[in-house]
C-alpha positions as a LaTeX table, in Angstrom:
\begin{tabular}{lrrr}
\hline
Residue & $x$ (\AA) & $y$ (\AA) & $z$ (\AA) \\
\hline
Unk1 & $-12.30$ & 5.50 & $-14.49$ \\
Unk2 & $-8.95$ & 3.89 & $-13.38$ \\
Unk3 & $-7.28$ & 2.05 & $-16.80$ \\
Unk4 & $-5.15$ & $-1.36$ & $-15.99$ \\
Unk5 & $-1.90$ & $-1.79$ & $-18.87$ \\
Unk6 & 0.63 & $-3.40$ & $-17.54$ \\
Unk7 & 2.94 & $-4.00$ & $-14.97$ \\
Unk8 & 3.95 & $-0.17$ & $-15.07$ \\
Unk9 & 0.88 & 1.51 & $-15.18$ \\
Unk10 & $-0.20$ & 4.16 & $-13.04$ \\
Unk11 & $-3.41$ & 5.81 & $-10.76$ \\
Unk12 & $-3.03$ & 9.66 & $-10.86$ \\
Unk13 & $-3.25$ & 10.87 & $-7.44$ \\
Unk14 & $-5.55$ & 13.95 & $-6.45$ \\
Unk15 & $-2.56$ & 16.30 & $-6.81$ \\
Unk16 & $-1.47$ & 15.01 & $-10.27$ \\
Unk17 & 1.53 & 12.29 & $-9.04$ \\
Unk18 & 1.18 & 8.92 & $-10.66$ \\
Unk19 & 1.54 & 6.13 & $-9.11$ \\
Unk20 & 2.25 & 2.46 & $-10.06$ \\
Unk21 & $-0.88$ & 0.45 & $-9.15$ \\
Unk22 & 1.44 & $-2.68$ & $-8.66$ \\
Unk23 & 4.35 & $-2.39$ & $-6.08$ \\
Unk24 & 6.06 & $-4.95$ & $-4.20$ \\
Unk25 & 5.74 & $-5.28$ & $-0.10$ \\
Unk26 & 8.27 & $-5.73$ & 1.68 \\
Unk27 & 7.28 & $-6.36$ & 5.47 \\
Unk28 & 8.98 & $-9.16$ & 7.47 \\
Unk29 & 11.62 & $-8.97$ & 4.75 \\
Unk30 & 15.36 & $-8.68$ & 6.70 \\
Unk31 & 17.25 & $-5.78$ & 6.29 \\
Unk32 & 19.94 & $-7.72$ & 4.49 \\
Unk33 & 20.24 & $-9.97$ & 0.92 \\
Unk34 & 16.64 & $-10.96$ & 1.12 \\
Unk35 & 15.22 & $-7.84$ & 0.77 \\
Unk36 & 17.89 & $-6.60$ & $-1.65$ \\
Unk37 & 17.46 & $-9.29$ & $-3.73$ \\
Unk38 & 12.83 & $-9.27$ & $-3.96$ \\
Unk39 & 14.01 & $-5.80$ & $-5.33$ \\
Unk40 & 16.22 & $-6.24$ & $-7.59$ \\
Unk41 & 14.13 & $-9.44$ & $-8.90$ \\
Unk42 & 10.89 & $-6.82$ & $-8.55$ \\
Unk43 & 12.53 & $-4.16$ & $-10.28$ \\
Unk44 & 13.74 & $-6.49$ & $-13.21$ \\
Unk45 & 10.52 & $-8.04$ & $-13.84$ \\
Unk46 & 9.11 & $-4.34$ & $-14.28$ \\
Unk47 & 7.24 & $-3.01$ & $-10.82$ \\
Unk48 & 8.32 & 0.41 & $-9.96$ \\
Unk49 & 6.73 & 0.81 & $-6.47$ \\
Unk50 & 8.23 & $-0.07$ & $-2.69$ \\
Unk51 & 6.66 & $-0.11$ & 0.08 \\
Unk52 & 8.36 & $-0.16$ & 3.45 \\
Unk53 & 8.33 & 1.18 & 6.55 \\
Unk54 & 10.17 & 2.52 & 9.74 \\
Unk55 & 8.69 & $-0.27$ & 11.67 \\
Unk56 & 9.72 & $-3.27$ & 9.34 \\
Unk57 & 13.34 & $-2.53$ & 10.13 \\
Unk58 & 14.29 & $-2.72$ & 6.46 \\
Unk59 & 15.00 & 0.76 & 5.05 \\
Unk60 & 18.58 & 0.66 & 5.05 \\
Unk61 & 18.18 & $-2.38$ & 2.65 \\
Unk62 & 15.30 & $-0.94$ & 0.64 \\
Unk63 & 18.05 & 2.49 & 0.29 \\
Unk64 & 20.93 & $-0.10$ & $-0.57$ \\
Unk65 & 18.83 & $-2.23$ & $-3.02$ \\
Unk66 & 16.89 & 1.20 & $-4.97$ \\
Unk67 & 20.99 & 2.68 & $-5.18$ \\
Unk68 & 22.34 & $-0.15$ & $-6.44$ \\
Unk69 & 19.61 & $-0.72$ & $-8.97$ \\
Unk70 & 19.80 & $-0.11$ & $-12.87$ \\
Unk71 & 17.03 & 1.74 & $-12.80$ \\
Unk72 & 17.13 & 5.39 & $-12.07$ \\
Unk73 & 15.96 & 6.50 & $-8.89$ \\
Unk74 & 13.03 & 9.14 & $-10.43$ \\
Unk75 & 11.49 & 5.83 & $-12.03$ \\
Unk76 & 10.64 & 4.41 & $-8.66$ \\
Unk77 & 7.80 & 5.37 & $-6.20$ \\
Unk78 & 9.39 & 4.49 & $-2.96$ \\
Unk79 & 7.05 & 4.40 & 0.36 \\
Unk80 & 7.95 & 4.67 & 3.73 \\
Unk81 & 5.82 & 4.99 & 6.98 \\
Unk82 & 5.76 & 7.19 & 10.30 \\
Unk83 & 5.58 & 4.34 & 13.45 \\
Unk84 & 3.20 & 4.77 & 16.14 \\
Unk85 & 5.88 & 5.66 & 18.69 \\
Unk86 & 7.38 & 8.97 & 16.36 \\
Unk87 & 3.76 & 10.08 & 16.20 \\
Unk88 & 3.36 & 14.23 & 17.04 \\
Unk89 & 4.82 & 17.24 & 15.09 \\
Unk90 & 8.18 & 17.15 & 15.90 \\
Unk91 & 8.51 & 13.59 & 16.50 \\
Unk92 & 7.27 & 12.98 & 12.75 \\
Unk93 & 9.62 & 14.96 & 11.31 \\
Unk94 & 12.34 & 13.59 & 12.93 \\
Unk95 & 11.57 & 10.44 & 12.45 \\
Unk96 & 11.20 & 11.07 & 8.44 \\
Unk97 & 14.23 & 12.72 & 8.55 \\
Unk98 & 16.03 & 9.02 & 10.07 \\
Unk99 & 14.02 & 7.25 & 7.37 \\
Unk100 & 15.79 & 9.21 & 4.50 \\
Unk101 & 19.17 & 8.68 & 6.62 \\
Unk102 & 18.32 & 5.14 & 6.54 \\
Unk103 & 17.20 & 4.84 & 3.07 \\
Unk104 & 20.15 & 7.48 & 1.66 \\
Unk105 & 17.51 & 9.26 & $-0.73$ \\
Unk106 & 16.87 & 12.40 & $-1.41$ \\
Unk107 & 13.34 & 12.04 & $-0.92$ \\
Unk108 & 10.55 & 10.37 & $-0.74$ \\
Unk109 & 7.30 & 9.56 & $-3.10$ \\
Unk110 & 5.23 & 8.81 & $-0.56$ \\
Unk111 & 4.82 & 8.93 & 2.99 \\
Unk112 & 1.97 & 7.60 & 5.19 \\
Unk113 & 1.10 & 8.03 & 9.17 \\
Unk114 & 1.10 & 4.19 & 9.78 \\
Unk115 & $-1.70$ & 4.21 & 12.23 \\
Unk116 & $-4.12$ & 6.55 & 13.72 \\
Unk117 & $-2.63$ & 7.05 & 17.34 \\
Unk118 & $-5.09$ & 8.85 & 19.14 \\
Unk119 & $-4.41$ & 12.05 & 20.48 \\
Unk120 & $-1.76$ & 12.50 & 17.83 \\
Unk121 & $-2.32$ & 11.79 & 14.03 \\
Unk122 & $-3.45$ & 15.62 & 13.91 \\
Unk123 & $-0.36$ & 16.71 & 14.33 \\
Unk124 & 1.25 & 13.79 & 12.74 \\
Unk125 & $-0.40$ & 15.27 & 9.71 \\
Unk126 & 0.54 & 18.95 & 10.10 \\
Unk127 & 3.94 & 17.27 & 10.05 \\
Unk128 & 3.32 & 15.75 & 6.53 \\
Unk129 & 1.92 & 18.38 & 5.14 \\
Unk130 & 5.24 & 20.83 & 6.03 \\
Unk131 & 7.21 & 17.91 & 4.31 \\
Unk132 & 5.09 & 18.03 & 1.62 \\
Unk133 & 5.03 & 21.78 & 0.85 \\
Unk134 & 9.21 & 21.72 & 1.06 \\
Unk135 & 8.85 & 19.56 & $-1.49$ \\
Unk136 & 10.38 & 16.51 & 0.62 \\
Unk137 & 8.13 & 14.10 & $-0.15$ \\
Unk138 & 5.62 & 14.30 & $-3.63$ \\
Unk139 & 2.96 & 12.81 & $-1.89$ \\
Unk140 & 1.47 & 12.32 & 1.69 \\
Unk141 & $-1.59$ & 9.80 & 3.04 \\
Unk142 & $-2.51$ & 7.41 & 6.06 \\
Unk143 & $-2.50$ & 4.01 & 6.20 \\
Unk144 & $-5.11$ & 1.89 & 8.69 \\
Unk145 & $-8.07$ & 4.96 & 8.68 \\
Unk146 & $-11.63$ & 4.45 & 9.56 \\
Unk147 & $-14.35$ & 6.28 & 7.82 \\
Unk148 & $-14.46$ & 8.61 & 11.41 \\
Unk149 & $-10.25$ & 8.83 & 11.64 \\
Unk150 & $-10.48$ & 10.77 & 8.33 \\
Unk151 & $-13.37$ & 12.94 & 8.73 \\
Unk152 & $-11.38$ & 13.83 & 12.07 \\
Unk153 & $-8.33$ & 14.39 & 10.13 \\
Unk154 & $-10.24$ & 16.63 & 7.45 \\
Unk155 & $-12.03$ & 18.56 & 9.62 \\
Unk156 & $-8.78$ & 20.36 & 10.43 \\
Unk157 & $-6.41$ & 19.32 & 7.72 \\
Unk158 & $-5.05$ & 21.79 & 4.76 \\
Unk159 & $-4.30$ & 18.81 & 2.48 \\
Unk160 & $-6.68$ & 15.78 & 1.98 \\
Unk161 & $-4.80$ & 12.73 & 1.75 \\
Unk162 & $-4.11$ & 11.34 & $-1.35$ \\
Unk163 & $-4.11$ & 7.66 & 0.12 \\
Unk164 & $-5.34$ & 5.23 & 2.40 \\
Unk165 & $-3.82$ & 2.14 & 2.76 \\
Unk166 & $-6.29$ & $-0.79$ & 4.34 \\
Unk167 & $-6.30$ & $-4.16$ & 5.18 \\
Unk168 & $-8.11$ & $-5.36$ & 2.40 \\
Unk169 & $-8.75$ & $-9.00$ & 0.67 \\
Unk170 & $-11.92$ & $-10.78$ & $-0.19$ \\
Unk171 & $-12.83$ & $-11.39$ & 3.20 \\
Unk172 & $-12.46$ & $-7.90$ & 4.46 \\
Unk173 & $-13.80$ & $-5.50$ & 1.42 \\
Unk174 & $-15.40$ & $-2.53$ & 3.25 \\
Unk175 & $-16.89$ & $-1.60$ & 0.53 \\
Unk176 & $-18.41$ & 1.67 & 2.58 \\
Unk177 & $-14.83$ & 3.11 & 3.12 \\
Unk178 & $-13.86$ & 2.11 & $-0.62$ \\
Unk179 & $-17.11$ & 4.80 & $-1.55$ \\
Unk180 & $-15.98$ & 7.30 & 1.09 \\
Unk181 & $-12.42$ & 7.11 & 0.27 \\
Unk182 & $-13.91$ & 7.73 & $-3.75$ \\
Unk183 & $-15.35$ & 10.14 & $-3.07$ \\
Unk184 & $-13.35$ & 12.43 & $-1.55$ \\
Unk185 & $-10.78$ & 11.41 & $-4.11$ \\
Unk186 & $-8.40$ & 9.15 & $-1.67$ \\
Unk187 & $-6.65$ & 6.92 & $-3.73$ \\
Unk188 & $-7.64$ & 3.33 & $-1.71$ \\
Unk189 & $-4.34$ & 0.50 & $-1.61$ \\
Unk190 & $-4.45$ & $-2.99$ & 0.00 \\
Unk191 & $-1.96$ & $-4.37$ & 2.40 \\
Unk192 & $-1.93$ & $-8.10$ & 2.87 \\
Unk193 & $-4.23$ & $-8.71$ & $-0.38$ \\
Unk194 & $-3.32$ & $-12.32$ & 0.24 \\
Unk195 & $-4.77$ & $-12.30$ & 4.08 \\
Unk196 & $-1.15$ & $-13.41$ & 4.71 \\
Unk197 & $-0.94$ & $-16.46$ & 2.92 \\
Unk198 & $-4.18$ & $-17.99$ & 4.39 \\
Unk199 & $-5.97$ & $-16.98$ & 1.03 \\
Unk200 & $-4.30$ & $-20.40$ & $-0.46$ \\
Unk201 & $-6.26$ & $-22.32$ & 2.43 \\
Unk202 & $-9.43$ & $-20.97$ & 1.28 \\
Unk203 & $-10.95$ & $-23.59$ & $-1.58$ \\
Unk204 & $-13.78$ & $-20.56$ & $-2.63$ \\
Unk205 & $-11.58$ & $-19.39$ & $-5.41$ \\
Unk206 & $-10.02$ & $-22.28$ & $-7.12$ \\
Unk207 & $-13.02$ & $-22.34$ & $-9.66$ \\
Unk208 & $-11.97$ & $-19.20$ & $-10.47$ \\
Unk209 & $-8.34$ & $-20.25$ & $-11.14$ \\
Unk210 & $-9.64$ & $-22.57$ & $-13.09$ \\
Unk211 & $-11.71$ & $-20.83$ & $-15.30$ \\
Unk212 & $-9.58$ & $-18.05$ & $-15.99$ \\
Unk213 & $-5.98$ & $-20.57$ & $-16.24$ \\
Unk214 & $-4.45$ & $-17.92$ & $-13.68$ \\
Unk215 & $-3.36$ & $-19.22$ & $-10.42$ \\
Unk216 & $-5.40$ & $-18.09$ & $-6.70$ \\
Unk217 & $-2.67$ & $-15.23$ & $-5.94$ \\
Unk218 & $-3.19$ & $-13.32$ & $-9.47$ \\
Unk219 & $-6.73$ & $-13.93$ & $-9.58$ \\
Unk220 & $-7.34$ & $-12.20$ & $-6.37$ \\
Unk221 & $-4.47$ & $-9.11$ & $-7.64$ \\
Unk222 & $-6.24$ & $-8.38$ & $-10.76$ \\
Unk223 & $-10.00$ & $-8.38$ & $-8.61$ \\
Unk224 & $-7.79$ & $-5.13$ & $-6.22$ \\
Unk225 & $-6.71$ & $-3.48$ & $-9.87$ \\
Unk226 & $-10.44$ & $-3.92$ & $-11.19$ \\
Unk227 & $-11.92$ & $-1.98$ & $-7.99$ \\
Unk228 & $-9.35$ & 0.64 & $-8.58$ \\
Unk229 & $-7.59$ & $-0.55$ & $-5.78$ \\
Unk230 & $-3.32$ & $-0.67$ & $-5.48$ \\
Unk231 & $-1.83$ & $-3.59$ & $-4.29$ \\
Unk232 & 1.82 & $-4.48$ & $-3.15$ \\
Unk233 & 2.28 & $-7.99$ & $-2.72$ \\
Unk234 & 4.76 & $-8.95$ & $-0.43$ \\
Unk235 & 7.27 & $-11.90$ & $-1.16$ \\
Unk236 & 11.22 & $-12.38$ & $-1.40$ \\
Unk237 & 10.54 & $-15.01$ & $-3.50$ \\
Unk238 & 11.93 & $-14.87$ & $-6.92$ \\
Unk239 & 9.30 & $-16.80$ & $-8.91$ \\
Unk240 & 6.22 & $-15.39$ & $-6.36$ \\
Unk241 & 7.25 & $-11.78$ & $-7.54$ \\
Unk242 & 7.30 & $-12.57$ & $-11.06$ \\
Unk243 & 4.15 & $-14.39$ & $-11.17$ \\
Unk244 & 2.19 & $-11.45$ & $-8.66$ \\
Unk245 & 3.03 & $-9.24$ & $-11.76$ \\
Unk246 & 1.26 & $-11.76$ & $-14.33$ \\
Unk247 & $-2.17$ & $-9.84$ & $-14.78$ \\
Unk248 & $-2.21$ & $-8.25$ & $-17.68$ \\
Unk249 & $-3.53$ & $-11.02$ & $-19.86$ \\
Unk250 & $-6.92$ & $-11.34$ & $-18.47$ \\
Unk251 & $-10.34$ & $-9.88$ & $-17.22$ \\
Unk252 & $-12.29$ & $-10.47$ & $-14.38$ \\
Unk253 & $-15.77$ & $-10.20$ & $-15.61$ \\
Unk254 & $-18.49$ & $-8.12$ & $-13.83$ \\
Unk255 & $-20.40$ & $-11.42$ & $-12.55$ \\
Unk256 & $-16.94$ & $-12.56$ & $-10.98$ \\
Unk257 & $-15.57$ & $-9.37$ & $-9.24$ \\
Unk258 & $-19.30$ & $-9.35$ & $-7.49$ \\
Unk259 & $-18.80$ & $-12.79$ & $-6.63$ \\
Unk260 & $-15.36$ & $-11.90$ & $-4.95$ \\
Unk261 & $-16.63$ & $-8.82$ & $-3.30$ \\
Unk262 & $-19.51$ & $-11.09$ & $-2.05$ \\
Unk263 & $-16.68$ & $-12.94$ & $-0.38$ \\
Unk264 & $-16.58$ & $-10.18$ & 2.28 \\
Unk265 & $-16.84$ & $-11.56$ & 5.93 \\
Unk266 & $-15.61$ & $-8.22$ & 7.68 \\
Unk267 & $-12.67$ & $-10.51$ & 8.87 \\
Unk268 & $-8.94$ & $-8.94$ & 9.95 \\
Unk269 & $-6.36$ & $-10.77$ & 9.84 \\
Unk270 & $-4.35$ & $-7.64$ & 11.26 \\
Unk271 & $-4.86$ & $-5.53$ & 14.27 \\
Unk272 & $-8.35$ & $-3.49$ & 14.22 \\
Unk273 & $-7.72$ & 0.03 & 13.78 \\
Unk274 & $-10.59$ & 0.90 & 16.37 \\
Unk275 & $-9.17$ & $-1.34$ & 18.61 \\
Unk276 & $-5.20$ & $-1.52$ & 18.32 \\
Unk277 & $-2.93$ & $-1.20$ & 21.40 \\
Unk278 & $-1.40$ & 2.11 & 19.94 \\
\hline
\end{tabular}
């Protein structure tokens, strides 16, 4: 059973790393100030855990703003992605090897194939699992994987992956993949937990608010921690990031988090995995 502490807390992975169940997003953020600054505002309220990606355009930022931080590099789980177009052995580790350039680290703490490009996340993954065993990279996973991409990818993998990170929000729960991912000890993480913004349009979860004094935003963050699920919150927003990491002081009863999961309307606000012009 996953415990929730506080803003630095931790799920162990199935090889033993931990890492920080809260991190901050940083897609759409430019490659400049803005994403400097969510950092250093993110790192200074307490999260310890980026997540970028080739594809967002942002890594030399992400590099600049983790470098230029107080706190020390080994204290922060930093997450970068393969793209689509880099997919294939050599390909992959090329393309990590321009995400480190870009970033100026050392290594990386985790590193996910970004989506399953058909034809090609096999050997994607033979490519992350040579990073991983020289030590490049402490841990390796996919992000955007059906139930059927990762019993594909098992069926000929060495190395399980230690995460999957999903679309996932109250609308789109997929609760079946949640199980499968559990059981085979895949450590499951949201992207877009706030369906993009369009969760403050929705009026189904103000009583909620209400009832626990917590605003929409946290209310839905603390219902991902409760199912064991890690969330990273995008925002550049100074007072956004400092509120998304206000969660600590509360409890979503049992009743509640079914009433959220009941939310679930199989509904993607992102591209469908099965169906996603690769």
């Amino acid at each position: 059973m996953n415990t929730i502490t506080d803003i630095q807390g931790t799920f162990k992975l199935h090889n033993g790393v931990d890492m920080p169940y809260l991190g901050l997003g940083v897609y759409l953020a430019d490659n400049d100030d803005e994403v400097v600054d969510a950092i250093h505002w993110a790192l200074e309220t307490g999260y310890r855990h980026i997540d970028t990606a080739s594809i967002y355009k942002n890594e030399e930022g992400v590099g600049k703003a983790i470098r230029s931080s107080t706190v020390q590099r080994e204290d922060i789980f930093v997450v970068s992605k393969v793209w689509n177009a880099d997919q294939g052995y050599q390909n992959t580790l090329k393309a990590f090897e321009a995400s480190l350039d870009r970033l100026q680290l050392k290594y990386l703490d985790l590193y996910l194939i970004h989506w399953p490009v058909k034809g090609k996340y096999n050997d994607t993954w033979k490519a992350l699992e040579k990073l991983y065993h020289e030590k490049k990279v402490r841990a390796i996973g996919v992000s955007n994987f059906m139930q059927h991409h990762l019993e594909d990818l098992m069926s000929v993998s060495e190395i399980v992956p230690m995460v999957n990170q999903m679309e996932f929000h109250p609308h789109l729960v997929q609760q079946d993949l949640i199980d499968f991912c559990k059981q085979h000890h895949i450590q499951y993480e949201a992207w877009s937990p706030m369906m993009q913004g369009k969760i403050f349009e929705l009026d189904i979860l103000d009583d909620l608010a209400n009832k626990y004094h917590k605003t929409v935003a946290q209310i839905v963050l603390r219902w991902n921690l409760q199912k064991g699920v890690i969330t990273i919150p995008k925002s550049v927003k100074k007072e956004r990031i400092v509120a998304n990491a206000n969660l600590f002081d509360f409890t979503i009863s049992d009743e509640d988090m079914h009433y959220i999961d009941a939310l679930d309307k199989h509904y993607r606000n992102g591209p469908d995995p099965d169906n996603f012009n690769f």
